[in-house]
């Protein structure tokens, strides 16, 4: 179970690198975000690649939940507890996020672009979006930090702790910047009526 979880994590990690690169390019402006997304979609919107990504996420959830239960029932150490908690937040985030994206694309025929993401930060969902996306991004960085700690603890616990803390710090700052960007506090964001009416 754990081996399968790690293998599928490799595919998920590759996609997330591309996905977050797209988000961070958005710090240069919504136009830069759109240009990067158009190029990236040539890769991850290919039917075979998209199916592989969805399958990897499905396997992550399917194998992750038993691992979370195992950690909690065996009352493992603090780092494992933190890893399990962040994993559970990620499971909830993935299910909701993918569900919303799928409905927007398949039912409402909407482009899930920068404006779509920004629309979720407009009233009346503003604070819910801060909480939901903030928790999702922080959980991802927390989970990754716990993995780094686990890798390096055998050779040097101080290095493991340093990497965990640094990853949490980077995750917190990244979350802060992305929240500013999509909520229109970093630069002006215009949301088309189509997206405003949806939310």
Tab-separated table of C-alpha atoms in Angstrom:
chain	number	residue	atom	x	y	z
A	1	UNK	CA	0.000	0.000	0.000
A	2	UNK	CA	2.739	2.460	0.999
A	3	UNK	CA	4.845	1.579	-2.063
A	4	UNK	CA	1.894	2.195	-4.389
A	5	UNK	CA	1.242	5.486	-2.604
A	6	UNK	CA	4.826	6.581	-3.251
A	7	UNK	CA	4.768	5.563	-6.932
A	8	UNK	CA	1.537	7.461	-7.649
A	9	UNK	CA	2.938	10.409	-5.673
A	10	UNK	CA	5.645	10.750	-8.321
A	11	UNK	CA	3.056	11.390	-11.038
A	12	UNK	CA	1.109	13.761	-8.804
A	13	UNK	CA	4.283	15.655	-7.885
A	14	UNK	CA	5.216	16.125	-11.552
A	15	UNK	CA	1.787	17.592	-12.302
A	16	UNK	CA	1.836	19.809	-9.202
A	17	UNK	CA	5.209	21.264	-10.211
A	18	UNK	CA	3.675	22.351	-13.504
A	19	UNK	CA	0.432	23.453	-11.843
A	20	UNK	CA	2.138	25.602	-9.214
A	21	UNK	CA	4.554	27.023	-11.774
A	22	UNK	CA	1.443	28.267	-13.569
A	23	UNK	CA	0.163	29.859	-10.343
A	24	UNK	CA	3.474	31.572	-9.599
A	25	UNK	CA	3.820	32.874	-13.162
A	26	UNK	CA	0.503	34.585	-12.426
A	27	UNK	CA	2.359	36.842	-9.999
A	28	UNK	CA	3.658	38.584	-13.138
A	29	UNK	CA	0.095	39.271	-14.260
A	30	UNK	CA	-3.016	37.451	-15.430
A	31	UNK	CA	-1.766	37.660	-19.039
A	32	UNK	CA	1.404	35.764	-18.152
A	33	UNK	CA	-0.713	33.218	-16.300
A	34	UNK	CA	-2.904	32.693	-19.383
A	35	UNK	CA	0.070	32.307	-21.725
A	36	UNK	CA	1.734	29.745	-19.471
A	37	UNK	CA	-1.548	27.864	-19.038
A	38	UNK	CA	-2.122	27.642	-22.795
A	39	UNK	CA	1.308	26.037	-23.207
A	40	UNK	CA	0.980	23.762	-20.154
A	41	UNK	CA	-2.437	22.515	-21.240
A	42	UNK	CA	-0.899	21.079	-24.382
A	43	UNK	CA	0.709	18.609	-21.981
A	44	UNK	CA	-1.725	17.931	-19.146
A	45	UNK	CA	-4.952	18.308	-21.151
A	46	UNK	CA	-3.879	15.557	-23.555
A	47	UNK	CA	-6.478	12.794	-22.966
A	48	UNK	CA	-3.905	10.130	-22.058
A	49	UNK	CA	-1.917	12.431	-19.751
A	50	UNK	CA	-5.059	13.802	-18.120
A	51	UNK	CA	-6.346	10.289	-17.477
A	52	UNK	CA	-2.981	9.282	-15.974
A	53	UNK	CA	-3.027	12.327	-13.679
A	54	UNK	CA	-6.582	11.623	-12.521
A	55	UNK	CA	-5.700	7.981	-11.913
A	56	UNK	CA	-2.643	9.014	-9.885
A	57	UNK	CA	-4.785	11.291	-7.700
A	58	UNK	CA	-7.337	8.491	-7.270
A	59	UNK	CA	-4.615	6.056	-6.181
A	60	UNK	CA	-3.196	8.675	-3.798
A	61	UNK	CA	-6.564	8.994	-2.069
A	62	UNK	CA	-7.294	5.267	-2.146
A	63	UNK	CA	-3.929	4.382	-0.590
A	64	UNK	CA	-3.599	7.496	1.553
A	65	UNK	CA	-6.721	7.038	3.683
A	66	UNK	CA	-5.630	3.620	5.070
A	67	UNK	CA	-2.191	5.092	5.850
A	68	UNK	CA	-3.838	7.976	7.723
A	69	UNK	CA	-5.950	5.531	9.726
A	70	UNK	CA	-2.876	3.410	10.466
A	71	UNK	CA	-0.932	6.414	11.778
A	72	UNK	CA	-3.787	7.519	14.022
A	73	UNK	CA	-4.670	4.072	15.352
A	74	UNK	CA	-1.031	3.258	16.124
A	75	UNK	CA	-0.544	6.717	17.657
A	76	UNK	CA	2.746	7.338	15.885
A	77	UNK	CA	5.062	10.290	16.567
A	78	UNK	CA	4.220	13.969	16.045
A	79	UNK	CA	5.668	14.200	12.528
A	80	UNK	CA	3.610	11.229	11.350
A	81	UNK	CA	0.522	12.754	12.989
A	82	UNK	CA	1.215	16.025	11.163
A	83	UNK	CA	1.703	14.132	7.918
A	84	UNK	CA	-1.595	12.280	8.409
A	85	UNK	CA	-3.511	15.454	9.273
A	86	UNK	CA	-2.149	17.327	6.252
A	87	UNK	CA	-2.902	14.275	4.111
A	88	UNK	CA	-6.539	14.277	5.222
A	89	UNK	CA	-6.870	17.989	4.396
A	90	UNK	CA	-5.388	17.261	0.972
A	91	UNK	CA	-7.872	14.432	0.370
A	92	UNK	CA	-10.798	16.762	1.103
A	93	UNK	CA	-9.260	19.548	-0.981
A	94	UNK	CA	-8.632	17.294	-3.989
A	95	UNK	CA	-12.149	15.839	-3.959
A	96	UNK	CA	-13.813	19.262	-3.742
A	97	UNK	CA	-11.414	21.033	-6.100
A	98	UNK	CA	-11.531	18.383	-8.822
A	99	UNK	CA	-15.300	18.115	-8.408
A	100	UNK	CA	-15.820	21.863	-8.885
A	101	UNK	CA	-13.464	21.977	-11.881
A	102	UNK	CA	-15.190	19.002	-13.494
A	103	UNK	CA	-18.680	20.478	-13.041
A	104	UNK	CA	-17.529	23.872	-14.363
A	105	UNK	CA	-16.016	22.280	-17.467
A	106	UNK	CA	-18.543	19.545	-18.217
A	107	UNK	CA	-21.816	21.104	-17.053
A	108	UNK	CA	-21.350	24.858	-17.469
A	109	UNK	CA	-18.795	24.649	-20.308
A	110	UNK	CA	-16.539	27.184	-18.599
A	111	UNK	CA	-12.814	27.679	-19.022
A	112	UNK	CA	-11.295	27.054	-15.576
A	113	UNK	CA	-8.694	29.783	-15.984
A	114	UNK	CA	-7.325	32.642	-13.866
A	115	UNK	CA	-10.667	34.459	-13.815
A	116	UNK	CA	-12.465	31.304	-12.693
A	117	UNK	CA	-10.110	30.947	-9.718
A	118	UNK	CA	-10.334	34.664	-8.908
A	119	UNK	CA	-14.146	34.527	-8.989
A	120	UNK	CA	-14.147	32.198	-5.986
A	121	UNK	CA	-12.529	34.983	-3.935
A	122	UNK	CA	-15.306	37.435	-4.749
A	123	UNK	CA	-18.292	37.846	-2.396
A	124	UNK	CA	-20.056	35.891	-1.032
A	125	UNK	CA	-17.352	33.182	-1.030
A	126	UNK	CA	-14.381	35.397	-0.140
A	127	UNK	CA	-13.639	34.085	3.350
A	128	UNK	CA	-14.550	30.520	2.454
A	129	UNK	CA	-12.060	30.696	-0.445
A	130	UNK	CA	-9.317	32.035	1.847
A	131	UNK	CA	-9.898	29.155	4.237
A	132	UNK	CA	-10.292	26.445	1.613
A	133	UNK	CA	-7.409	27.342	-0.692
A	134	UNK	CA	-5.193	28.439	2.183
A	135	UNK	CA	-5.681	25.109	3.948
A	136	UNK	CA	-5.108	23.162	0.727
A	137	UNK	CA	-1.825	24.857	-0.187
A	138	UNK	CA	-0.484	24.806	3.378
A	139	UNK	CA	-1.413	21.136	3.739
A	140	UNK	CA	0.528	20.300	0.577
A	141	UNK	CA	3.687	22.051	1.775
A	142	UNK	CA	3.280	20.555	5.259
A	143	UNK	CA	2.948	17.055	3.800
A	144	UNK	CA	6.023	17.571	1.646
A	145	UNK	CA	7.975	18.959	4.606
A	146	UNK	CA	7.139	15.860	6.661
A	147	UNK	CA	8.385	13.665	3.820
A	148	UNK	CA	11.672	15.600	3.690
A	149	UNK	CA	12.047	15.215	7.450
A	150	UNK	CA	11.428	11.479	7.170
A	151	UNK	CA	14.063	11.158	4.436
A	152	UNK	CA	16.795	13.062	6.302
A	153	UNK	CA	16.086	12.050	9.929
A	154	UNK	CA	18.135	8.867	9.584
A	155	UNK	CA	21.307	10.773	8.695
A	156	UNK	CA	20.696	14.076	10.504
A	157	UNK	CA	17.622	15.013	12.531
A	158	UNK	CA	18.613	18.721	12.712
A	159	UNK	CA	18.712	18.842	8.893
A	160	UNK	CA	15.344	17.097	8.799
A	161	UNK	CA	13.824	19.648	11.180
A	162	UNK	CA	15.426	22.527	9.265
A	163	UNK	CA	13.937	21.297	5.977
A	164	UNK	CA	10.521	20.820	7.571
A	165	UNK	CA	10.495	24.312	9.056
A	166	UNK	CA	11.843	25.868	5.840
A	167	UNK	CA	9.199	24.090	3.769
A	168	UNK	CA	6.462	25.320	6.108
A	169	UNK	CA	7.855	28.861	5.834
A	170	UNK	CA	7.959	28.738	2.040
A	171	UNK	CA	4.465	27.252	2.001
A	172	UNK	CA	3.108	29.995	4.235
A	173	UNK	CA	4.638	32.742	2.093
A	174	UNK	CA	3.496	31.075	-1.150
A	175	UNK	CA	-0.036	30.809	0.233
A	176	UNK	CA	0.028	34.484	1.223
A	177	UNK	CA	1.149	35.585	-2.260
A	178	UNK	CA	-1.407	33.432	-4.075
A	179	UNK	CA	-4.226	34.681	-1.855
A	180	UNK	CA	-3.202	38.293	-2.561
A	181	UNK	CA	-3.055	37.605	-6.296
A	182	UNK	CA	-6.396	35.852	-6.759
A	183	UNK	CA	-8.259	38.183	-4.421
A	184	UNK	CA	-7.131	41.204	-6.438
A	185	UNK	CA	-4.898	42.726	-3.740
A	186	UNK	CA	-1.665	42.225	-5.695
A	187	UNK	CA	-2.993	43.840	-8.872
A	188	UNK	CA	-6.402	44.654	-10.304
A	189	UNK	CA	-8.409	41.606	-11.390
A	190	UNK	CA	-11.463	41.839	-13.654
A	191	UNK	CA	-13.938	38.975	-13.319
A	192	UNK	CA	-16.285	38.396	-16.292
A	193	UNK	CA	-20.024	38.333	-15.538
A	194	UNK	CA	-20.207	34.651	-16.514
A	195	UNK	CA	-18.010	33.671	-13.561
A	196	UNK	CA	-19.553	36.164	-11.157
A	197	UNK	CA	-23.053	34.814	-11.826
A	198	UNK	CA	-21.868	31.235	-11.374
A	199	UNK	CA	-20.656	31.821	-7.826
